[in-house]
């Protein structure tokens, strides 16, 4: 038993201008305490598309709404948007985008910021919080408090937004990185000293991309998740990780950590490839439980898939003992909204 308040959390990602409930909000949808959107609100990240995404978010009845950008939400990435017109033209040709409807440069980026941030922004006025990279403490209307780490970044993908090279680590302090990683972390999950001394107090990690080997398998059979994110999760053992990005990876699974955490592949002294290999060949603890698999999306049920991690369930989430991973990408690989939202119950 963890105590706290039983809380309903609706998780979605990769809506790409579609609605997570394409047939309408179910009449029997339970009360939602917290909505989490793990990025790719849009197709091309222009200001008109961001307003379309906010139109959609306004229809979902939730007390608190948290969102992060994804690689498609282009104009929210200050590095991507500040490219030259020549760089934009090359990207358009490579990406098959016949004339991006936004504009590169600081002015358009500031206009985009004005949609999402600040007391006068549309998002804030409508009760939507766009999380910046780093730790946040979110007070819910039911009296619970959620400790959240957020990051929109994922390994580089065809020069889209919020990207880093695969050898680069955004999530760990340097002394907790894999030995051959290039550490670029500005706001890591842990500062390695003061931020999380018990290493068990993060309720939700919200990233756009998945960790390596966990709900990250593409249609071509490649594991494209981030090993540095997996290393951070292995170190800190958050209760829930929410992400998307890999549409075909939709589902829920749980890592059950062993009691003293000694059986998990160790980050210390591991290279990127040896750490990945250790998870690939793992035949003992930590145990991986598939809680929801992709075939569940074949149902025509309009409502979300329910995963009960509350103290009332037989699968209660206990801090430090398990990490539940949720790939909540709504779109399938054909960009059809056929994957169902995930509704979690958890005590906070």
mmCIF file of C-alpha atoms in Angstrom:
data_model
loop_
_atom_site.group_PDB
_atom_site.id
_atom_site.type_symbol
_atom_site.label_atom_id
_atom_site.label_comp_id
_atom_site.label_asym_id
_atom_site.label_seq_id
_atom_site.Cartn_x
_atom_site.Cartn_y
_atom_site.Cartn_z
ATOM 1 C CA UNK A 1 0.000 0.000 0.000
ATOM 2 C CA UNK A 2 1.326 3.427 -0.944
ATOM 3 C CA UNK A 3 -1.420 5.596 0.547
ATOM 4 C CA UNK A 4 -2.222 8.891 -1.076
ATOM 5 C CA UNK A 5 -5.169 9.717 -3.294
ATOM 6 C CA UNK A 6 -6.515 7.376 -5.965
ATOM 7 C CA UNK A 7 -6.046 9.366 -9.178
ATOM 8 C CA UNK A 8 -7.237 8.848 -12.744
ATOM 9 C CA UNK A 9 -4.692 9.677 -15.449
ATOM 10 C CA UNK A 10 -5.556 9.649 -19.160
ATOM 11 C CA UNK A 11 -2.432 9.240 -21.309
ATOM 12 C CA UNK A 12 -2.290 10.024 -25.033
ATOM 13 C CA UNK A 13 0.429 10.856 -27.529
ATOM 14 C CA UNK A 14 0.943 11.375 -31.249
ATOM 15 C CA UNK A 15 -2.517 12.693 -31.989
ATOM 16 C CA UNK A 16 -1.177 14.636 -34.998
ATOM 17 C CA UNK A 17 -4.258 16.920 -35.191
ATOM 18 C CA UNK A 18 -6.658 13.986 -34.747
ATOM 19 C CA UNK A 19 -8.808 13.338 -31.691
ATOM 20 C CA UNK A 20 -7.859 10.475 -29.345
ATOM 21 C CA UNK A 21 -11.571 9.628 -29.266
ATOM 22 C CA UNK A 22 -12.370 9.830 -33.006
ATOM 23 C CA UNK A 23 -15.964 8.668 -32.424
ATOM 24 C CA UNK A 24 -16.577 11.254 -29.716
ATOM 25 C CA UNK A 25 -15.960 11.385 -25.975
ATOM 26 C CA UNK A 26 -17.456 8.180 -24.509
ATOM 27 C CA UNK A 27 -20.562 8.872 -22.455
ATOM 28 C CA UNK A 28 -19.223 6.605 -19.711
ATOM 29 C CA UNK A 29 -15.721 8.116 -19.587
ATOM 30 C CA UNK A 30 -14.792 8.325 -15.893
ATOM 31 C CA UNK A 31 -13.785 11.575 -14.252
ATOM 32 C CA UNK A 32 -10.218 12.413 -15.323
ATOM 33 C CA UNK A 33 -7.980 13.997 -12.715
ATOM 34 C CA UNK A 34 -4.976 14.374 -15.018
ATOM 35 C CA UNK A 35 -4.473 14.329 -18.790
ATOM 36 C CA UNK A 36 -0.958 13.671 -20.114
ATOM 37 C CA UNK A 37 -0.107 14.252 -23.786
ATOM 38 C CA UNK A 38 3.401 13.026 -24.655
ATOM 39 C CA UNK A 39 3.967 15.065 -27.803
ATOM 40 C CA UNK A 40 3.327 15.259 -31.535
ATOM 41 C CA UNK A 41 0.210 17.327 -31.123
ATOM 42 C CA UNK A 42 0.542 18.418 -34.755
ATOM 43 C CA UNK A 43 1.832 17.305 -38.125
ATOM 44 C CA UNK A 44 4.124 20.240 -38.915
ATOM 45 C CA UNK A 45 4.143 22.412 -35.824
ATOM 46 C CA UNK A 46 2.796 25.684 -37.184
ATOM 47 C CA UNK A 47 0.767 28.207 -35.200
ATOM 48 C CA UNK A 48 -2.554 27.346 -36.915
ATOM 49 C CA UNK A 49 -1.913 23.669 -36.143
ATOM 50 C CA UNK A 50 -1.188 24.467 -32.500
ATOM 51 C CA UNK A 51 -4.566 26.178 -32.269
ATOM 52 C CA UNK A 52 -6.158 23.065 -33.795
ATOM 53 C CA UNK A 53 -4.444 20.974 -31.123
ATOM 54 C CA UNK A 54 -5.771 23.272 -28.407
ATOM 55 C CA UNK A 55 -9.254 22.962 -29.910
ATOM 56 C CA UNK A 56 -8.924 19.201 -29.457
ATOM 57 C CA UNK A 57 -7.545 19.423 -25.922
ATOM 58 C CA UNK A 58 -10.454 21.672 -24.938
ATOM 59 C CA UNK A 59 -12.900 18.840 -25.662
ATOM 60 C CA UNK A 60 -11.278 16.378 -23.243
ATOM 61 C CA UNK A 61 -12.789 16.730 -19.755
ATOM 62 C CA UNK A 62 -9.832 16.657 -17.365
ATOM 63 C CA UNK A 63 -9.090 18.692 -14.255
ATOM 64 C CA UNK A 64 -5.418 19.206 -15.134
ATOM 65 C CA UNK A 65 -3.875 18.931 -18.605
ATOM 66 C CA UNK A 66 -0.130 18.473 -19.150
ATOM 67 C CA UNK A 67 1.492 18.383 -22.587
ATOM 68 C CA UNK A 68 4.983 18.283 -24.059
ATOM 69 C CA UNK A 69 6.046 18.818 -27.671
ATOM 70 C CA UNK A 70 7.272 16.084 -29.981
ATOM 71 C CA UNK A 71 9.464 16.023 -33.058
ATOM 72 C CA UNK A 72 6.561 17.121 -35.290
ATOM 73 C CA UNK A 73 5.843 20.208 -33.174
ATOM 74 C CA UNK A 74 8.514 22.085 -35.066
ATOM 75 C CA UNK A 75 8.106 25.739 -34.126
ATOM 76 C CA UNK A 76 8.358 24.977 -30.393
ATOM 77 C CA UNK A 77 11.999 23.907 -30.787
ATOM 78 C CA UNK A 78 14.185 27.030 -30.575
ATOM 79 C CA UNK A 79 17.112 25.299 -32.257
ATOM 80 C CA UNK A 80 15.064 23.936 -35.171
ATOM 81 C CA UNK A 81 13.189 27.186 -35.809
ATOM 82 C CA UNK A 82 16.344 29.309 -35.898
ATOM 83 C CA UNK A 83 17.744 27.597 -38.994
ATOM 84 C CA UNK A 84 18.473 29.557 -42.130
ATOM 85 C CA UNK A 85 16.036 29.646 -45.083
ATOM 86 C CA UNK A 86 18.549 27.533 -47.016
ATOM 87 C CA UNK A 87 18.550 24.882 -44.294
ATOM 88 C CA UNK A 88 14.757 24.923 -44.269
ATOM 89 C CA UNK A 89 14.666 24.364 -48.025
ATOM 90 C CA UNK A 90 16.993 21.372 -47.727
ATOM 91 C CA UNK A 91 14.808 19.950 -44.941
ATOM 92 C CA UNK A 92 11.658 20.426 -47.039
ATOM 93 C CA UNK A 93 13.225 18.502 -49.906
ATOM 94 C CA UNK A 94 14.430 15.659 -47.678
ATOM 95 C CA UNK A 95 11.161 15.428 -45.751
ATOM 96 C CA UNK A 96 8.825 15.730 -48.714
ATOM 97 C CA UNK A 97 7.169 18.822 -47.247
ATOM 98 C CA UNK A 98 6.249 21.102 -50.173
ATOM 99 C CA UNK A 99 6.673 24.462 -48.498
ATOM 100 C CA UNK A 100 6.478 24.558 -44.710
ATOM 101 C CA UNK A 101 3.691 26.951 -43.720
ATOM 102 C CA UNK A 102 5.573 28.411 -40.764
ATOM 103 C CA UNK A 103 8.486 30.823 -40.774
ATOM 104 C CA UNK A 104 12.007 30.333 -39.493
ATOM 105 C CA UNK A 105 13.462 32.891 -37.139
ATOM 106 C CA UNK A 106 13.002 34.376 -33.699
ATOM 107 C CA UNK A 107 9.787 36.268 -34.438
ATOM 108 C CA UNK A 108 7.808 33.130 -35.340
ATOM 109 C CA UNK A 109 9.272 31.238 -32.384
ATOM 110 C CA UNK A 110 8.179 34.026 -30.023
ATOM 111 C CA UNK A 111 4.702 34.002 -31.561
ATOM 112 C CA UNK A 112 4.553 30.250 -30.945
ATOM 113 C CA UNK A 113 5.667 30.723 -27.348
ATOM 114 C CA UNK A 114 2.810 33.186 -26.985
ATOM 115 C CA UNK A 115 0.313 30.439 -27.805
ATOM 116 C CA UNK A 116 1.558 28.154 -25.022
ATOM 117 C CA UNK A 117 3.341 30.139 -22.316
ATOM 118 C CA UNK A 118 2.461 33.133 -20.149
ATOM 119 C CA UNK A 119 -0.678 34.198 -18.338
ATOM 120 C CA UNK A 120 -2.212 35.641 -21.501
ATOM 121 C CA UNK A 121 -1.483 32.611 -23.682
ATOM 122 C CA UNK A 122 -4.394 30.633 -25.015
ATOM 123 C CA UNK A 123 -3.053 27.428 -23.440
ATOM 124 C CA UNK A 124 -2.858 28.861 -19.935
ATOM 125 C CA UNK A 125 -6.248 30.527 -20.241
ATOM 126 C CA UNK A 126 -7.738 27.163 -21.220
ATOM 127 C CA UNK A 127 -6.037 25.194 -18.457
ATOM 128 C CA UNK A 128 -3.328 23.502 -20.535
ATOM 129 C CA UNK A 129 0.233 23.411 -19.197
ATOM 130 C CA UNK A 130 3.047 22.915 -21.692
ATOM 131 C CA UNK A 131 5.884 21.463 -19.624
ATOM 132 C CA UNK A 132 9.446 22.560 -20.249
ATOM 133 C CA UNK A 133 12.320 20.114 -19.843
ATOM 134 C CA UNK A 134 13.021 19.315 -16.210
ATOM 135 C CA UNK A 135 11.303 18.511 -12.922
ATOM 136 C CA UNK A 136 7.841 19.808 -12.036
ATOM 137 C CA UNK A 137 5.557 19.398 -9.041
ATOM 138 C CA UNK A 138 1.910 19.379 -10.124
ATOM 139 C CA UNK A 139 -0.852 19.906 -7.576
ATOM 140 C CA UNK A 140 -4.100 18.251 -8.653
ATOM 141 C CA UNK A 141 -7.623 19.285 -7.757
ATOM 142 C CA UNK A 142 -8.220 16.005 -5.913
ATOM 143 C CA UNK A 143 -5.547 16.972 -3.396
ATOM 144 C CA UNK A 144 -2.795 14.765 -4.822
ATOM 145 C CA UNK A 145 0.612 16.018 -5.912
ATOM 146 C CA UNK A 146 2.438 14.515 -8.896
ATOM 147 C CA UNK A 147 6.205 14.773 -9.249
ATOM 148 C CA UNK A 148 6.911 14.885 -12.970
ATOM 149 C CA UNK A 149 10.041 14.883 -15.110
ATOM 150 C CA UNK A 150 9.433 16.062 -18.677
ATOM 151 C CA UNK A 151 11.534 16.186 -21.833
ATOM 152 C CA UNK A 152 10.474 16.537 -25.473
ATOM 153 C CA UNK A 153 13.800 15.258 -26.812
ATOM 154 C CA UNK A 154 14.453 11.984 -28.620
ATOM 155 C CA UNK A 155 17.271 10.508 -30.733
ATOM 156 C CA UNK A 156 17.793 12.292 -34.046
ATOM 157 C CA UNK A 157 15.208 11.413 -36.681
ATOM 158 C CA UNK A 158 15.497 12.886 -40.194
ATOM 159 C CA UNK A 159 16.241 16.406 -38.925
ATOM 160 C CA UNK A 160 12.920 16.932 -37.169
ATOM 161 C CA UNK A 161 12.592 18.847 -33.898
ATOM 162 C CA UNK A 162 13.962 18.203 -30.393
ATOM 163 C CA UNK A 163 16.685 15.825 -31.545
ATOM 164 C CA UNK A 164 20.041 14.715 -30.190
ATOM 165 C CA UNK A 165 22.676 12.338 -31.541
ATOM 166 C CA UNK A 166 22.422 8.743 -30.377
ATOM 167 C CA UNK A 167 25.689 8.902 -28.462
ATOM 168 C CA UNK A 168 24.478 11.968 -26.528
ATOM 169 C CA UNK A 169 22.944 11.727 -23.051
ATOM 170 C CA UNK A 170 20.340 14.356 -22.054
ATOM 171 C CA UNK A 171 18.979 12.522 -19.028
ATOM 172 C CA UNK A 172 21.803 11.752 -16.587
ATOM 173 C CA UNK A 173 24.440 13.739 -14.736
ATOM 174 C CA UNK A 174 27.916 13.054 -16.176
ATOM 175 C CA UNK A 175 28.988 10.606 -13.479
ATOM 176 C CA UNK A 176 25.843 8.524 -14.100
ATOM 177 C CA UNK A 177 26.204 8.408 -17.894
ATOM 178 C CA UNK A 178 27.271 5.346 -19.830
ATOM 179 C CA UNK A 179 31.048 5.487 -20.151
ATOM 180 C CA UNK A 180 31.227 6.308 -23.878
ATOM 181 C CA UNK A 181 28.285 8.722 -23.900
ATOM 182 C CA UNK A 182 28.707 12.398 -24.647
ATOM 183 C CA UNK A 183 26.835 14.116 -21.837
ATOM 184 C CA UNK A 184 24.767 17.116 -22.955
ATOM 185 C CA UNK A 185 22.249 17.110 -20.100
ATOM 186 C CA UNK A 186 21.016 20.566 -19.129
ATOM 187 C CA UNK A 187 18.159 19.408 -16.904
ATOM 188 C CA UNK A 188 18.768 15.733 -16.054
ATOM 189 C CA UNK A 189 16.323 13.605 -14.099
ATOM 190 C CA UNK A 190 18.628 13.614 -11.087
ATOM 191 C CA UNK A 191 21.411 15.992 -10.162
ATOM 192 C CA UNK A 192 23.199 12.989 -8.704
ATOM 193 C CA UNK A 193 23.341 14.582 -5.270
ATOM 194 C CA UNK A 194 20.422 16.577 -3.922
ATOM 195 C CA UNK A 195 17.385 16.463 -6.190
ATOM 196 C CA UNK A 196 16.239 12.915 -5.533
ATOM 197 C CA UNK A 197 18.189 11.456 -2.600
ATOM 198 C CA UNK A 198 15.976 8.407 -2.199
ATOM 199 C CA UNK A 199 15.852 7.796 -5.971
ATOM 200 C CA UNK A 200 12.205 6.813 -5.647
ATOM 201 C CA UNK A 201 10.188 9.988 -5.773
ATOM 202 C CA UNK A 202 9.397 10.589 -9.443
ATOM 203 C CA UNK A 203 5.799 9.698 -10.181
ATOM 204 C CA UNK A 204 5.766 10.351 -13.937
ATOM 205 C CA UNK A 205 8.469 10.635 -16.554
ATOM 206 C CA UNK A 206 6.969 12.207 -19.686
ATOM 207 C CA UNK A 207 9.167 12.043 -22.778
ATOM 208 C CA UNK A 208 8.262 12.003 -26.426
ATOM 209 C CA UNK A 209 10.534 9.098 -27.306
ATOM 210 C CA UNK A 210 10.713 5.670 -25.630
ATOM 211 C CA UNK A 211 13.609 4.154 -23.726
ATOM 212 C CA UNK A 212 15.675 1.572 -25.571
ATOM 213 C CA UNK A 213 14.027 -1.825 -25.990
ATOM 214 C CA UNK A 214 10.769 -0.839 -24.336
ATOM 215 C CA UNK A 215 7.773 -0.441 -26.659
ATOM 216 C CA UNK A 216 10.128 1.007 -29.273
ATOM 217 C CA UNK A 217 10.121 -1.700 -31.955
ATOM 218 C CA UNK A 218 9.465 -0.364 -35.448
ATOM 219 C CA UNK A 219 7.657 -2.153 -38.249
ATOM 220 C CA UNK A 220 11.113 -2.935 -39.656
ATOM 221 C CA UNK A 221 12.142 -4.733 -36.465
ATOM 222 C CA UNK A 222 14.507 -2.052 -35.164
ATOM 223 C CA UNK A 223 14.719 -0.999 -31.519
ATOM 224 C CA UNK A 224 15.003 2.768 -31.788
ATOM 225 C CA UNK A 225 14.513 3.924 -28.202
ATOM 226 C CA UNK A 226 17.139 5.771 -26.186
ATOM 227 C CA UNK A 227 19.633 3.799 -24.041
ATOM 228 C CA UNK A 228 20.448 6.924 -22.002
ATOM 229 C CA UNK A 229 16.786 7.317 -21.079
ATOM 230 C CA UNK A 230 16.706 3.636 -20.114
ATOM 231 C CA UNK A 231 19.804 4.189 -17.975
ATOM 232 C CA UNK A 232 18.110 7.077 -16.161
ATOM 233 C CA UNK A 233 14.990 4.984 -15.606
ATOM 234 C CA UNK A 234 17.124 2.112 -14.337
ATOM 235 C CA UNK A 235 18.873 4.442 -11.905
ATOM 236 C CA UNK A 236 15.849 6.357 -10.623
ATOM 237 C CA UNK A 237 13.033 3.824 -11.035
ATOM 238 C CA UNK A 238 10.132 6.235 -11.564
ATOM 239 C CA UNK A 239 6.639 4.871 -11.082
ATOM 240 C CA UNK A 240 5.322 5.557 -14.613
ATOM 241 C CA UNK A 241 6.967 6.536 -17.907
ATOM 242 C CA UNK A 242 4.692 8.007 -20.594
ATOM 243 C CA UNK A 243 5.794 8.418 -24.209
ATOM 244 C CA UNK A 244 4.862 7.822 -27.830
ATOM 245 C CA UNK A 245 6.799 8.587 -31.042
ATOM 246 C CA UNK A 246 6.898 4.961 -32.231
ATOM 247 C CA UNK A 247 3.324 4.437 -33.348
ATOM 248 C CA UNK A 248 3.625 0.670 -33.703
ATOM 249 C CA UNK A 249 4.968 0.411 -30.143
ATOM 250 C CA UNK A 250 1.598 1.247 -28.552
ATOM 251 C CA UNK A 251 1.004 -0.674 -25.338
ATOM 252 C CA UNK A 252 1.780 -0.926 -21.633
ATOM 253 C CA UNK A 253 4.389 -2.996 -19.844
ATOM 254 C CA UNK A 254 5.943 -3.002 -16.422
ATOM 255 C CA UNK A 255 9.465 -3.542 -15.169
ATOM 256 C CA UNK A 256 9.451 -5.260 -11.773
ATOM 257 C CA UNK A 257 12.745 -4.370 -10.128
ATOM 258 C CA UNK A 258 14.359 -6.913 -7.811
ATOM 259 C CA UNK A 259 14.436 -6.040 -4.113
ATOM 260 C CA UNK A 260 17.999 -4.733 -3.976
ATOM 261 C CA UNK A 261 18.080 -3.689 -7.663
ATOM 262 C CA UNK A 262 21.291 -5.694 -8.145
ATOM 263 C CA UNK A 263 20.015 -7.893 -10.975
ATOM 264 C CA UNK A 264 19.215 -5.055 -13.385
ATOM 265 C CA UNK A 265 21.868 -4.342 -16.019
ATOM 266 C CA UNK A 266 24.262 -1.905 -14.406
ATOM 267 C CA UNK A 267 24.897 1.547 -15.835
ATOM 268 C CA UNK A 268 28.237 2.004 -14.104
ATOM 269 C CA UNK A 269 31.189 1.025 -16.313
ATOM 270 C CA UNK A 270 28.889 0.038 -19.204
ATOM 271 C CA UNK A 271 29.246 1.269 -22.758
ATOM 272 C CA UNK A 272 26.184 2.173 -24.784
ATOM 273 C CA UNK A 273 26.301 -1.097 -26.713
ATOM 274 C CA UNK A 274 27.072 -3.312 -23.718
ATOM 275 C CA UNK A 275 24.193 -1.757 -21.761
ATOM 276 C CA UNK A 276 21.802 -2.345 -24.657
ATOM 277 C CA UNK A 277 23.072 -5.909 -25.045
ATOM 278 C CA UNK A 278 22.641 -6.600 -21.338
ATOM 279 C CA UNK A 279 18.968 -5.680 -21.610
ATOM 280 C CA UNK A 280 18.571 -7.596 -24.873
ATOM 281 C CA UNK A 281 19.883 -10.896 -23.475
ATOM 282 C CA UNK A 282 18.443 -10.498 -19.976
ATOM 283 C CA UNK A 283 16.904 -13.814 -18.846
ATOM 284 C CA UNK A 284 16.224 -13.016 -15.190
ATOM 285 C CA UNK A 285 15.288 -10.048 -13.045
ATOM 286 C CA UNK A 286 14.152 -7.401 -13.588
ATOM 287 C CA UNK A 287 11.014 -9.067 -14.867
ATOM 288 C CA UNK A 288 9.068 -7.518 -17.744
ATOM 289 C CA UNK A 289 5.297 -7.864 -17.600
ATOM 290 C CA UNK A 290 3.236 -7.118 -20.695
ATOM 291 C CA UNK A 291 0.131 -5.410 -19.330
ATOM 292 C CA UNK A 292 -1.437 -4.239 -22.615
ATOM 293 C CA UNK A 293 -0.275 -5.363 -26.054
ATOM 294 C CA UNK A 294 -0.915 -3.984 -29.518
ATOM 295 C CA UNK A 295 -3.660 -6.460 -30.365
ATOM 296 C CA UNK A 296 -5.881 -4.673 -27.838
ATOM 297 C CA UNK A 297 -6.316 -1.870 -30.354
ATOM 298 C CA UNK A 298 -8.254 -4.149 -32.687
ATOM 299 C CA UNK A 299 -11.361 -3.652 -30.594
ATOM 300 C CA UNK A 300 -13.943 -1.117 -31.743
ATOM 301 C CA UNK A 301 -14.619 -0.039 -28.170
ATOM 302 C CA UNK A 302 -14.721 3.764 -28.053
ATOM 303 C CA UNK A 303 -13.322 4.102 -24.570
ATOM 304 C CA UNK A 304 -9.769 3.977 -23.219
ATOM 305 C CA UNK A 305 -7.872 0.884 -22.165
ATOM 306 C CA UNK A 306 -7.849 0.815 -18.357
ATOM 307 C CA UNK A 307 -4.733 -0.111 -16.369
ATOM 308 C CA UNK A 308 -5.276 -0.091 -12.608
ATOM 309 C CA UNK A 309 -2.094 0.575 -10.625
ATOM 310 C CA UNK A 310 -3.929 1.875 -7.570
ATOM 311 C CA UNK A 311 -3.828 0.433 -4.084
ATOM 312 C CA UNK A 312 -7.217 -1.143 -4.820
ATOM 313 C CA UNK A 313 -5.716 -3.385 -7.504
ATOM 314 C CA UNK A 314 -3.567 -6.492 -7.546
ATOM 315 C CA UNK A 315 -0.984 -4.559 -9.595
ATOM 316 C CA UNK A 316 -0.463 -1.616 -7.255
ATOM 317 C CA UNK A 317 2.390 0.715 -8.170
ATOM 318 C CA UNK A 318 4.888 0.770 -5.312
ATOM 319 C CA UNK A 319 7.625 3.423 -5.525
ATOM 320 C CA UNK A 320 11.012 1.906 -6.240
ATOM 321 C CA UNK A 321 9.604 -1.572 -6.872
ATOM 322 C CA UNK A 322 8.275 -1.204 -10.407
ATOM 323 C CA UNK A 323 8.152 1.131 -13.395
ATOM 324 C CA UNK A 324 5.129 1.058 -15.693
ATOM 325 C CA UNK A 325 5.870 2.082 -19.275
ATOM 326 C CA UNK A 326 3.087 3.517 -21.437
ATOM 327 C CA UNK A 327 3.409 4.066 -25.186
ATOM 328 C CA UNK A 328 0.193 5.974 -25.815
ATOM 329 C CA UNK A 329 0.634 6.840 -29.507
ATOM 330 C CA UNK A 330 -2.880 7.266 -30.886
ATOM 331 C CA UNK A 331 -1.861 7.064 -34.539
ATOM 332 C CA UNK A 332 -0.904 3.790 -36.169
ATOM 333 C CA UNK A 333 1.895 3.590 -38.750
ATOM 334 C CA UNK A 334 -0.541 4.764 -41.455
ATOM 335 C CA UNK A 335 -1.420 7.862 -39.419
ATOM 336 C CA UNK A 336 -4.896 6.608 -38.629
ATOM 337 C CA UNK A 337 -6.109 7.190 -35.036
ATOM 338 C CA UNK A 338 -6.728 3.516 -34.331
ATOM 339 C CA UNK A 339 -4.825 3.132 -31.046
ATOM 340 C CA UNK A 340 -6.840 3.693 -27.870
ATOM 341 C CA UNK A 341 -5.968 6.135 -25.092
ATOM 342 C CA UNK A 342 -4.649 4.603 -21.865
ATOM 343 C CA UNK A 343 -6.451 5.322 -18.589
ATOM 344 C CA UNK A 344 -4.351 4.711 -15.494
ATOM 345 C CA UNK A 345 -5.466 4.616 -11.890
ATOM 346 C CA UNK A 346 -2.677 5.266 -9.415
ATOM 347 C CA UNK A 347 -2.365 6.467 -5.829
ATOM 348 C CA UNK A 348 -0.425 9.732 -5.544
#
